Tab-separated table of C-alpha atoms and ligand atoms in Angstrom:
chain	number	residue	atom	x	y	z
Z	26	MET	CA	95.355	60.927	107.224
Z	27	GLU	CA	94.422	61.067	103.561
Z	28	LEU	CA	96.681	59.163	101.181
Z	29	SER	CA	97.589	60.381	97.714
Z	30	GLY	CA	99.694	58.109	95.543
Z	31	GLY	CA	100.227	55.813	98.526
Z	32	ARG	CA	101.772	58.512	100.678
Z	33	THR	CA	100.816	61.262	103.074
Z	34	LYS	CA	101.671	64.739	101.902
Z	35	ILE	CA	104.483	66.376	103.833
Z	36	GLY	CA	102.486	69.584	104.205
Z	37	ALA	CA	99.738	67.692	106.003
Z	38	LEU	CA	102.153	65.728	108.210
Z	39	LEU	CA	103.916	68.843	109.410
Z	40	LYS	CA	100.613	70.179	110.679
Z	41	THR	CA	99.916	67.128	112.846
Z	42	GLU	CA	101.059	65.953	116.245
Z	43	ALA	CA	103.730	63.298	116.720
Z	44	THR	CA	101.326	60.343	116.879
Z	45	GLY	CA	103.937	57.600	116.758
Z	46	GLU	CA	101.929	56.057	113.921
Z	47	GLU	CA	103.535	54.607	110.829
Z	48	VAL	CA	103.458	56.938	107.820
Z	49	THR	CA	104.778	56.877	104.267
Z	50	VAL	CA	106.169	59.912	102.458
Z	51	LYS	CA	107.544	60.289	98.943
Z	52	GLY	CA	109.571	63.123	97.562
Z	53	TRP	CA	112.909	64.543	96.504
Z	54	VAL	CA	115.950	64.736	98.733
Z	55	ARG	CA	117.059	68.264	99.503
Z	56	THR	CA	120.016	67.428	101.736
Z	57	LYS	CA	121.574	64.478	103.509
Z	58	ARG	CA	123.954	64.827	106.420
Z	59	GLY	CA	125.047	62.869	109.448
Z	60	ASN	CA	127.664	60.315	110.464
Z	61	LYS	CA	127.996	56.548	110.623
Z	62	ASN	CA	125.519	56.286	113.495
Z	63	VAL	CA	122.731	58.438	112.152
Z	64	ALA	CA	121.779	60.150	108.899
Z	65	PHE	CA	119.331	63.023	108.462
Z	66	ILE	CA	117.581	63.408	105.123
Z	67	ALA	CA	115.523	66.514	104.366
Z	68	LEU	CA	112.704	65.500	102.032
Z	69	ASN	CA	110.373	67.777	100.057
Z	70	ASP	CA	107.348	66.863	97.944
Z	71	GLY	CA	106.255	70.338	96.850
Z	72	SER	CA	103.170	70.374	99.064
Z	73	THR	CA	104.832	72.930	101.355
Z	74	ILE	CA	107.937	75.071	101.572
Z	75	HIS	CA	109.040	72.974	104.578
Z	76	ASN	CA	110.916	69.671	104.442
Z	77	ILE	CA	110.285	66.681	106.625
Z	78	GLN	CA	113.304	65.234	108.396
Z	79	LEU	CA	113.954	61.544	107.882
Z	80	VAL	CA	116.063	59.973	110.596
Z	81	VAL	CA	117.928	56.907	109.369
Z	82	ALA	CA	120.104	54.440	111.297
Z	83	PRO	CA	122.665	53.421	108.653
Z	84	ALA	CA	123.300	50.025	110.258
Z	85	GLN	CA	119.740	48.977	109.372
Z	86	PHE	CA	120.082	49.692	105.640
Z	87	ASP	CA	122.092	48.558	102.677
Z	88	GLU	CA	125.190	50.726	102.368
Z	89	GLU	CA	124.906	50.966	98.553
Z	90	LEU	CA	121.303	52.175	98.821
Z	91	LEU	CA	122.188	54.885	101.333
Z	92	LYS	CA	125.093	56.043	99.203
Z	93	GLN	CA	122.747	56.637	96.285
Z	94	ILE	CA	120.393	58.777	98.327
Z	95	THR	CA	121.902	62.133	97.436
Z	96	THR	CA	120.515	65.596	96.806
Z	97	GLY	CA	117.892	65.417	94.050
Z	98	ALA	CA	117.175	61.696	94.354
Z	99	CYS	CA	113.565	60.595	94.650
Z	100	VAL	CA	112.631	58.231	97.475
Z	101	ARG	CA	109.847	56.637	99.445
Z	102	ALA	CA	110.308	56.469	103.194
Z	103	THR	CA	108.132	54.676	105.714
Z	104	GLY	CA	108.492	54.973	109.457
Z	105	ARG	CA	107.082	56.279	112.719
Z	106	LEU	CA	106.073	59.925	113.025
Z	107	VAL	CA	107.712	61.159	116.229
Z	108	GLU	CA	108.455	64.417	117.953
Z	109	SER	CA	111.657	65.936	116.640
Z	110	MET	CA	114.641	66.287	118.940
Z	111	GLY	CA	116.250	68.898	116.734
Z	112	SER	CA	115.013	72.435	116.399
Z	113	GLY	CA	113.466	73.587	113.141
Z	114	GLN	CA	110.692	71.012	112.850
Z	115	PRO	CA	107.973	69.752	115.190
Z	116	VAL	CA	107.937	66.164	113.895
Z	117	GLU	CA	110.247	63.792	112.048
Z	118	ILE	CA	110.129	60.246	110.726
Z	119	GLN	CA	112.158	57.406	112.184
Z	120	VAL	CA	112.639	55.469	109.009
Z	121	THR	CA	112.168	51.698	108.862
Z	122	GLU	CA	111.864	51.297	105.070
Z	123	LEU	CA	113.543	53.162	102.244
Z	124	GLU	CA	112.896	52.760	98.543
Z	125	LEU	CA	114.852	54.581	95.876
Z	126	TYR	CA	112.793	55.653	92.847
Z	127	GLY	CA	115.407	57.685	91.020
Z	128	THR	CA	119.008	58.652	91.598
Z	129	ALA	CA	120.506	62.074	90.824
Z	130	ASP	CA	124.201	61.789	90.083
Z	131	PRO	CA	126.003	64.338	92.322
Z	132	GLU	CA	128.541	64.942	89.538
Z	133	SER	CA	125.920	66.190	87.099
Z	134	TYR	CA	122.773	67.196	89.056
Z	135	PRO	CA	122.667	70.986	88.594
Z	136	LEU	CA	120.932	71.750	91.901
Z	137	GLN	CA	123.602	70.149	94.025
Z	138	LYS	CA	124.216	73.188	96.223
Z	139	LYS	CA	121.936	75.766	97.771
Z	140	GLY	CA	122.009	79.445	96.897
Z	141	HIS	CA	122.097	79.391	93.086
Z	142	SER	CA	121.496	82.767	91.472
Z	143	LEU	CA	118.106	83.418	89.880
Z	144	GLU	CA	119.949	83.998	86.589
Z	145	PHE	CA	121.484	80.532	86.753
Z	146	LEU	CA	118.127	78.992	87.655
Z	147	ARG	CA	116.570	80.591	84.554
Z	148	GLU	CA	119.032	78.601	82.454
Z	149	ILE	CA	117.737	75.416	84.048
Z	150	ALA	CA	114.106	76.502	84.251
Z	151	TYR	CA	113.041	72.906	83.637
Z	152	LEU	CA	114.463	71.959	87.069
Z	153	ARG	CA	113.879	75.091	89.098
Z	154	PRO	CA	110.467	74.031	90.489
Z	155	ARG	CA	112.618	71.824	92.755
Z	156	THR	CA	113.999	74.861	94.563
Z	157	ASN	CA	112.385	76.482	97.597
Z	158	THR	CA	111.981	79.760	95.720
Z	159	PHE	CA	110.142	78.330	92.750
Z	160	GLY	CA	108.105	75.956	94.839
Z	161	ALA	CA	106.873	79.014	96.743
Z	162	VAL	CA	106.294	81.086	93.612
Z	163	LEU	CA	104.395	78.315	91.834
Z	164	ARG	CA	102.175	77.595	94.821
Z	165	ILE	CA	101.369	81.307	95.102
Z	166	ARG	CA	100.704	81.449	91.359
Z	167	HIS	CA	98.217	78.632	91.709
Z	168	ALA	CA	96.550	80.247	94.738
Z	169	MET	CA	96.143	83.537	92.865
Z	170	ALA	CA	94.600	81.813	89.827
Z	171	TYR	CA	92.127	80.121	92.133
Z	172	ALA	CA	91.380	83.382	93.983
Z	173	ILE	CA	90.646	85.113	90.667
Z	174	HIS	CA	88.057	82.532	89.612
Z	175	LYS	CA	86.601	82.535	93.130
Z	176	TYR	CA	86.290	86.331	93.151
Z	177	PHE	CA	84.393	86.507	89.875
Z	178	ASN	CA	82.337	83.421	90.528
Z	179	GLU	CA	81.070	84.910	93.787
Z	180	LYS	CA	80.093	88.053	91.891
Z	181	GLY	CA	78.210	86.069	89.236
Z	182	TYR	CA	80.571	86.837	86.344
Z	183	VAL	CA	80.752	84.353	83.484
Z	184	TYR	CA	84.183	82.997	82.538
Z	185	LEU	CA	84.330	83.509	78.780
Z	186	HIS	CA	86.872	81.608	76.707
Z	187	THR	CA	88.097	83.931	74.007
Z	188	PRO	CA	90.110	82.621	71.054
Z	189	ILE	CA	93.864	82.326	71.101
Z	190	ILE	CA	94.081	82.482	67.313
Z	191	THR	CA	92.474	85.628	65.939
Z	192	GLY	CA	92.497	87.929	62.934
Z	193	SER	CA	92.400	91.118	65.004
Z	194	ASP	CA	94.935	93.328	66.710
Z	195	ALA	CA	92.990	94.458	69.765
Z	196	GLU	CA	95.556	96.927	71.007
Z	197	GLY	CA	96.457	98.215	67.544
Z	198	ALA	CA	100.114	98.067	68.466
Z	199	GLY	CA	101.029	95.588	65.729
Z	200	GLN	CA	103.127	93.405	68.014
Z	201	MET	CA	101.761	90.073	66.874
Z	202	PHE	CA	102.965	86.559	66.192
Z	203	THR	CA	101.600	85.301	62.901
Z	204	VAL	CA	99.916	81.886	62.870
Z	205	THR	CA	100.340	80.079	59.568
Z	206	THR	CA	100.642	76.638	58.033
Z	207	PHE	CA	102.532	77.948	54.996
Z	208	ASP	CA	105.738	76.233	53.998
Z	209	LEU	CA	108.011	79.154	54.809
Z	210	ASP	CA	110.371	78.265	51.956
Z	211	ASN	CA	107.559	78.519	49.488
Z	212	VAL	CA	105.035	81.139	50.535
Z	213	PRO	CA	102.190	81.785	48.063
Z	214	GLN	CA	102.217	85.312	46.691
Z	215	THR	CA	99.645	87.528	45.036
Z	216	GLU	CA	100.252	89.103	41.646
Z	217	ASN	CA	101.793	92.178	43.202
Z	218	GLY	CA	104.201	90.181	45.360
Z	219	ALA	CA	102.409	90.321	48.706
Z	220	VAL	CA	101.861	87.185	50.803
Z	221	ASP	CA	98.626	85.546	49.641
Z	222	PHE	CA	96.951	84.725	52.950
Z	223	SER	CA	93.774	83.678	51.138
Z	224	GLN	CA	95.595	80.381	50.543
Z	225	ASP	CA	96.552	79.996	54.223
Z	226	PHE	CA	94.778	77.690	56.696
Z	227	PHE	CA	92.175	80.252	57.781
Z	228	GLY	CA	91.994	81.987	54.424
Z	229	LYS	CA	93.213	85.205	55.995
Z	230	HIS	CA	96.096	86.553	58.033
Z	231	THR	CA	95.839	85.341	61.633
Z	232	ASN	CA	97.896	85.829	64.760
Z	233	LEU	CA	98.126	84.824	68.409
Z	234	THR	CA	95.875	87.098	70.435
Z	235	VAL	CA	97.311	90.135	72.240
Z	236	SER	CA	94.137	90.480	74.327
Z	237	GLY	CA	90.753	88.819	74.693
Z	238	GLN	CA	89.017	92.138	75.130
Z	239	LEU	CA	87.254	92.595	71.797
Z	240	GLU	CA	85.641	89.170	72.033
Z	241	GLY	CA	85.083	89.810	75.748
Z	242	GLU	CA	82.991	92.844	74.799
Z	243	LEU	CA	80.808	90.649	72.596
Z	244	GLY	CA	80.191	88.446	75.638
Z	245	ALA	CA	79.411	91.386	77.918
Z	246	MET	CA	76.819	92.656	75.430
Z	247	ALA	CA	74.809	89.514	76.147
Z	248	LEU	CA	75.810	88.160	79.562
Z	249	SER	CA	76.391	91.600	81.165
Z	250	GLU	CA	79.387	90.537	83.266
Z	251	ILE	CA	82.157	88.355	81.938
Z	252	TYR	CA	85.849	87.833	82.476
Z	253	THR	CA	88.550	86.140	80.499
Z	254	PHE	CA	91.678	84.535	81.931
Z	255	GLY	CA	94.063	83.183	79.375
Z	256	PRO	CA	97.427	83.467	77.705
Z	257	THR	CA	98.191	86.474	75.533
Z	258	PHE	CA	101.123	87.031	73.212
Z	259	ARG	CA	103.092	90.112	72.309
Z	260	ALA	CA	106.049	90.201	69.992
Z	261	GLU	CA	107.442	93.348	71.552
Z	262	ASN	CA	111.191	93.193	71.638
Z	263	SER	CA	111.464	94.655	75.124
Z	264	ASN	CA	113.949	92.893	77.308
Z	265	THR	CA	112.763	94.347	80.605
Z	266	PRO	CA	112.094	92.758	83.992
Z	267	ARG	CA	108.368	93.447	83.418
Z	268	HIS	CA	107.702	92.129	79.884
Z	269	LEU	CA	107.074	88.645	78.573
Z	270	ALA	CA	106.250	87.580	75.021
Z	271	GLU	CA	103.697	85.128	76.474
Z	272	PHE	CA	101.831	86.244	79.562
Z	273	TRP	CA	98.469	85.631	81.168
Z	274	MET	CA	95.827	88.284	81.433
Z	275	ILE	CA	92.563	88.593	83.341
Z	276	GLU	CA	90.071	90.791	81.519
Z	277	PRO	CA	86.689	91.553	83.084
Z	278	GLU	CA	84.213	93.325	80.804
Z	279	ILE	CA	81.015	94.719	82.260
Z	280	ALA	CA	77.897	96.144	80.648
Z	281	PHE	CA	76.492	99.368	82.148
Z	282	PHE	CA	79.776	100.167	83.935
Z	283	GLU	CA	81.163	103.676	83.671
Z	284	LEU	CA	84.788	104.544	84.375
Z	285	GLU	CA	84.066	105.131	88.061
Z	286	ASP	CA	82.527	101.649	88.449
Z	287	ASN	CA	85.486	100.210	86.580
Z	288	MET	CA	87.936	101.847	88.998
Z	289	ASN	CA	85.980	100.585	91.982
Z	290	LEU	CA	86.026	97.046	90.621
Z	291	ALA	CA	89.749	97.150	89.824
Z	292	GLU	CA	90.620	98.391	93.309
Z	293	ASP	CA	88.395	95.904	95.093
Z	294	PHE	CA	89.595	93.039	92.875
Z	295	ILE	CA	93.268	93.600	93.415
Z	296	LYS	CA	92.882	94.205	97.151
Z	297	SER	CA	90.911	91.029	97.554
Z	298	LEU	CA	93.599	89.052	95.678
Z	299	VAL	CA	96.366	90.437	97.859
Z	300	ARG	CA	94.294	89.709	100.970
Z	301	TYR	CA	93.788	86.144	99.753
Z	302	ALA	CA	97.529	85.736	99.361
Z	303	LEU	CA	98.203	87.056	102.864
Z	304	ASP	CA	95.579	84.713	104.316
Z	305	HIS	CA	96.420	81.557	102.350
Z	306	CYS	CA	100.078	81.730	101.314
Z	307	ALA	CA	101.637	82.943	104.557
Z	308	ASP	CA	104.461	80.358	104.705
Z	309	ASP	CA	105.540	80.900	101.121
Z	310	ILE	CA	105.319	84.686	101.363
Z	311	ALA	CA	107.295	84.659	104.615
Z	312	PHE	CA	109.998	82.585	102.924
Z	313	LEU	CA	110.233	84.938	99.932
Z	314	ALA	CA	110.245	87.968	102.227
Z	315	LYS	CA	113.149	86.529	104.204
Z	316	MET	CA	115.121	85.626	101.095
Z	317	TYR	CA	114.477	88.538	98.745
Z	318	ASP	CA	112.450	91.404	100.094
Z	319	GLU	CA	112.118	92.285	103.765
Z	320	GLU	CA	109.398	94.860	103.140
Z	321	LEU	CA	107.190	92.505	101.180
Z	322	ILE	CA	104.587	91.754	103.838
Z	323	ASP	CA	104.273	95.401	104.905
Z	324	ARG	CA	103.819	96.401	101.275
Z	325	LEU	CA	101.081	93.829	100.757
Z	326	LYS	CA	99.243	94.907	103.903
Z	327	PHE	CA	99.607	98.543	102.936
Z	328	VAL	CA	97.865	97.988	99.614
Z	329	VAL	CA	94.990	96.152	101.266
Z	330	ASP	CA	94.510	98.823	103.932
Z	331	ASN	CA	94.742	102.039	101.914
Z	332	ASP	CA	92.610	103.751	99.287
Z	333	PHE	CA	94.221	104.116	95.885
Z	334	VAL	CA	94.789	107.680	94.690
Z	335	ARG	CA	92.670	108.628	91.656
Z	336	LEU	CA	94.146	111.246	89.433
Z	337	ASP	CA	93.813	112.794	85.991
Z	338	TYR	CA	96.682	112.148	83.573
Z	339	THR	CA	96.993	115.919	83.142
Z	340	GLU	CA	97.491	116.421	86.891
Z	341	GLY	CA	99.971	113.551	86.898
Z	342	ILE	CA	102.017	115.257	84.172
Z	343	ASP	CA	101.917	118.472	86.201
Z	344	ILE	CA	103.315	116.717	89.262
Z	345	LEU	CA	106.071	115.091	87.206
Z	346	MET	CA	107.032	118.401	85.572
Z	347	LYS	CA	107.237	120.141	88.939
Z	348	SER	CA	109.108	117.256	90.576
Z	349	GLY	CA	112.582	118.510	89.708
Z	350	GLN	CA	113.482	114.890	88.895
Z	351	LYS	CA	115.718	114.027	85.967
Z	352	PHE	CA	113.903	111.392	83.927
Z	353	GLU	CA	115.409	109.446	81.060
Z	354	PHE	CA	112.283	110.286	79.017
Z	355	PRO	CA	111.528	114.027	79.404
Z	356	VAL	CA	108.015	114.880	80.563
Z	357	SER	CA	105.456	116.879	78.630
Z	358	TRP	CA	101.699	116.547	78.038
Z	359	GLY	CA	101.160	113.739	75.553
Z	360	LEU	CA	104.001	111.588	76.863
Z	361	ASP	CA	103.320	107.856	77.049
Z	362	LEU	CA	104.379	107.379	80.669
Z	363	GLN	CA	107.359	105.083	81.217
Z	364	SER	CA	107.767	103.007	84.323
Z	365	GLU	CA	110.193	105.608	85.763
Z	366	HIS	CA	107.350	108.171	85.711
Z	367	GLU	CA	104.745	105.761	87.019
Z	368	ARG	CA	106.983	104.709	89.852
Z	369	TYR	CA	107.844	108.283	90.758
Z	370	LEU	CA	104.150	109.078	91.216
Z	371	VAL	CA	103.513	105.939	93.234
Z	372	GLU	CA	106.699	105.544	95.253
Z	373	GLN	CA	107.953	109.097	95.755
Z	374	HIS	CA	105.002	111.418	95.426
Z	375	PHE	CA	101.856	109.689	96.711
Z	376	LYS	CA	103.432	106.644	98.351
Z	377	LYS	CA	100.267	104.759	97.416
Z	378	PRO	CA	98.875	102.912	94.401
Z	379	VAL	CA	97.544	105.382	91.845
Z	380	ILE	CA	94.756	105.077	89.278
Z	381	LEU	CA	95.560	107.486	86.477
Z	382	ILE	CA	92.640	108.374	84.183
Z	383	ASN	CA	91.742	110.427	81.110
Z	384	TYR	CA	94.861	109.893	79.004
Z	385	PRO	CA	95.550	111.600	75.645
Z	386	LYS	CA	93.763	109.654	72.925
Z	387	GLU	CA	96.924	109.454	70.788
Z	388	ILE	CA	98.666	107.119	73.222
Z	389	LYS	CA	95.684	104.831	73.845
Z	390	ALA	CA	93.793	102.201	71.848
Z	391	PHE	CA	91.002	102.975	69.366
Z	392	TYR	CA	88.173	101.511	71.459
Z	393	MET	CA	88.382	103.885	74.420
Z	394	LYS	CA	85.483	106.243	75.109
Z	395	GLN	CA	86.218	109.749	73.885
Z	396	ASN	CA	85.865	112.631	76.315
Z	397	ASP	CA	84.087	115.834	75.296
Z	398	ASP	CA	87.376	117.770	75.250
Z	399	GLY	CA	88.271	116.021	71.967
Z	400	LYS	CA	91.760	115.294	73.328
Z	401	THR	CA	91.446	112.643	75.998
Z	402	VAL	CA	89.819	109.240	76.456
Z	403	ARG	CA	88.307	107.514	79.465
Z	404	ALA	CA	91.327	105.305	80.064
Z	405	MET	CA	92.521	104.092	83.440
Z	406	ASP	CA	95.869	102.591	84.364
Z	407	VAL	CA	96.465	101.239	87.845
Z	408	LEU	CA	100.040	101.954	88.912
Z	409	PHE	CA	101.740	99.963	91.659
Z	410	PRO	CA	104.867	100.301	93.756
Z	411	LYS	CA	107.872	98.457	92.273
Z	412	ILE	CA	105.804	97.430	89.232
Z	413	GLY	CA	104.452	100.529	87.505
Z	414	GLU	CA	101.418	99.612	85.370
Z	415	ILE	CA	99.674	96.526	86.705
Z	416	ILE	CA	96.240	97.133	85.133
Z	417	GLY	CA	95.223	98.886	81.919
Z	418	GLY	CA	91.582	99.517	81.089
Z	419	SER	CA	88.902	101.985	80.069
Z	420	GLN	CA	85.309	102.784	79.476
Z	421	ARG	CA	84.587	101.758	75.863
Z	422	GLU	CA	83.297	103.972	73.069
Z	423	GLU	CA	79.751	102.697	72.601
Z	424	ASN	CA	78.733	105.321	70.029
Z	425	LEU	CA	78.941	103.871	66.508
Z	426	ALA	CA	79.632	107.164	64.726
Z	427	LYS	CA	82.402	108.198	67.112
Z	428	LEU	CA	83.999	104.766	67.092
Z	429	THR	CA	83.889	104.559	63.291
Z	430	ALA	CA	85.411	108.014	62.999
Z	431	ARG	CA	88.284	107.003	65.276
Z	432	ILE	CA	88.889	103.783	63.385
Z	433	ASN	CA	89.042	105.685	60.112
Z	434	GLU	CA	91.347	108.296	61.621
Z	435	LEU	CA	93.742	105.517	62.645
Z	436	GLY	CA	93.507	103.768	59.279
Z	437	ILE	CA	92.108	100.539	60.729
Z	438	PRO	CA	90.289	98.767	57.850
Z	439	GLU	CA	86.563	98.475	58.662
Z	440	LYS	CA	86.550	95.048	57.019
Z	441	ASP	CA	88.721	93.802	59.905
Z	442	VAL	CA	86.451	95.026	62.707
Z	443	TRP	CA	82.954	94.993	61.189
Z	444	TRP	CA	81.797	92.367	63.688
Z	445	TYR	CA	83.023	94.531	66.566
Z	446	LEU	CA	81.251	97.569	65.151
Z	447	ASP	CA	78.038	95.516	64.954
Z	448	THR	CA	77.820	95.518	68.768
Z	449	ARG	CA	77.429	99.303	68.486
Z	450	ARG	CA	74.825	98.842	65.772
Z	451	PHE	CA	72.648	96.359	67.632
Z	452	GLY	CA	71.736	97.140	71.235
Z	453	THR	CA	74.803	99.126	72.150
Z	454	ALA	CA	75.304	100.007	75.819
Z	455	PRO	CA	77.810	101.823	77.980
Z	456	HIS	CA	80.408	99.346	79.163
Z	457	SER	CA	83.882	99.148	80.636
Z	458	GLY	CA	86.616	96.703	81.449
Z	459	PHE	CA	90.282	96.266	82.191
Z	460	GLY	CA	93.173	93.851	81.918
Z	461	LEU	CA	95.279	92.711	84.846
Z	462	GLY	CA	98.650	91.263	83.888
Z	463	PHE	CA	98.783	88.023	85.895
Z	464	GLU	CA	102.577	87.974	86.111
Z	465	ARG	CA	102.699	91.641	87.131
Z	466	LEU	CA	100.321	90.767	89.964
Z	467	LEU	CA	102.617	87.891	90.891
Z	468	LEU	CA	105.665	90.153	90.857
Z	469	PHE	CA	103.886	92.285	93.406
Z	470	VAL	CA	102.646	89.440	95.600
Z	471	THR	CA	105.897	87.436	95.608
Z	472	GLY	CA	108.293	90.383	95.759
Z	473	MET	CA	110.324	88.844	92.936
Z	474	ALA	CA	112.114	91.446	90.839
Z	475	ASN	CA	112.054	89.786	87.413
Z	476	ILE	CA	108.935	88.650	85.571
Z	477	ARG	CA	110.864	85.649	84.223
Z	478	ASP	CA	110.825	84.292	87.774
Z	479	VAL	CA	107.048	84.196	88.285
Z	480	ILE	CA	106.059	82.026	85.301
Z	481	PRO	CA	107.170	78.392	84.968
Z	482	PHE	CA	108.480	78.674	81.411
Z	483	PRO	CA	109.197	82.282	80.436
Z	484	ARG	CA	108.985	83.265	76.780
Z	485	THR	CA	111.181	86.259	76.023
Z	486	PRO	CA	113.190	87.306	72.970
Z	487	LYS	CA	115.622	84.483	72.047
Z	488	ASN	CA	114.331	82.248	74.808
Z	489	ALA	CA	111.978	79.308	74.208
Z	490	GLU	CA	114.180	76.272	74.876
Z	491	PHE	CA	111.901	74.581	77.428
G	527	4AD	O1	97.440	97.791	79.004
G	527	4AD	P1	97.224	96.567	78.172
G	527	4AD	O2	97.935	96.489	76.871
G	527	4AD	O3	95.638	96.490	77.975
G	527	4AD	C1	94.968	95.594	77.228
G	527	4AD	O4	95.437	94.658	76.642
G	527	4AD	C2	93.489	95.806	77.277
G	527	4AD	N1	92.873	95.061	76.156
G	527	4AD	C3	92.940	95.366	78.601
G	527	4AD	C4	91.475	95.573	78.734
G	527	4AD	O5	91.045	96.696	78.866
G	527	4AD	N2	90.692	94.528	78.709
G	527	4AD	O6	97.586	95.278	79.006
G	527	4AD	C5	96.945	95.019	80.237
G	527	4AD	C6	97.945	94.585	81.279
G	527	4AD	C7	99.010	95.608	81.583
G	527	4AD	O7	98.543	96.570	82.497
G	527	4AD	C8	100.114	94.745	82.164
G	527	4AD	O8	99.833	94.412	83.505
G	527	4AD	C9	99.978	93.468	81.361
G	527	4AD	O9	98.679	93.447	80.809
G	527	4AD	N3	100.955	93.422	80.253
G	527	4AD	C10	102.039	92.636	80.245
G	527	4AD	N4	102.527	91.768	81.152
G	527	4AD	C11	103.654	91.103	80.850
G	527	4AD	N5	104.325	91.249	79.691
G	527	4AD	C12	103.883	92.097	78.735
G	527	4AD	N6	104.541	92.194	77.583
G	527	4AD	C13	102.689	92.846	79.000
G	527	4AD	N7	101.973	93.744	78.301
G	527	4AD	C14	100.919	94.086	79.073
G	528	MG	MG1	98.590	99.444	79.056
């Protein structure tokens, strides 16, 4: 079997027969139990949700060494791979050699016991990858990132790296983190007392990007089909289970796509990702289903097997108004739907994912293609059970005059977006795209309830310790 770092991975061993051969494993102790005749150590190396059982005869080892092998300690074990007598695992290792790499003092190691709350684990996020839950979540997160690149690569899309530092506010929502090298105790000012960004590092005001879309469009107007996949940053002070200040977004942008094509891509994309998870992450998903969400697997299969509903915003509002439901935010045409409304449509009314299109222009970004009614734009949001909005996208306004008029109406200075407007000046084309929130996808696939639990190091208001 293949060695990595002088050991066989536990995931690979657990898939083999009891050969009786000598093997070496390395990992972190989950539990140790037993008596003076035999000790059982459950060892995990992160390659799988399952532990391998080490069977140790205490008489053959130094007593001090065995005493130090406690939960959290890191060890190497060498021994024969044999069929397991106990239930729960097919094979185990009869240990002949033990080496202790690192102890974990039982008095102070925070993951001493099982069954810590997710809230507690967030406070020790730097250690939580050592738990079953976060091992599973992080392996699924990796698998989904891989599946995303695989999906687009097979379709011939180009992965475009858009900048993280930018001067633009793509969504026009103003929720940006400024990037500066100014000494904050001594910020240069202009004559009229404003901050003088001309003296800053980039010679202008810059921020962390809220979306790679605008630059993505520049790529699509040359390469036809691109996608971005990178971190995005929003300084929105919303402490909800669905918002992060730093999250990852996947943004395909496609020349010659109309809204209909965009919807077809979004539906196929998300179904293929969920299918990939079901096919490749079965052990981890089964674990999370057992621990947190019994309906998880059915929900995943349901999404793969059923067509999404496609519906006009106006019809959606109609359904909500006739629902007889009491919503915290009252419903009328023009309302920026809240997750309570989105989830009503998806979970109560249609019982299926919904793609809502043609939103009022007032509640959507400046770049969306304007419909002939003068009121709505060719927006599309994909709404999911338990999540609400998982994808936001649109056909883009490719007409220079209409786009300029909208920018002026919204008071966006043309000097900030002249380069974007140039794409409409030189070889403009119909095009569309969308953004999938990576962590929202992971919420859906893992069944976790809080977005802080699907990213290794969550960034939320007042939280950036590690
Ligand atoms: O709807 P949004 O704001 O759309 C855009 O940024 C467009 N530029 C996308 C495009 O057309 N290329 O964000 C897209 C998705 C949302 O549907 C949601 O899944 C996720 O990004 N999202 C967040 N996820 C976590 N935390 C936040 N604060 C999020 N804000 C948006
Ligand atoms: Mg949105």
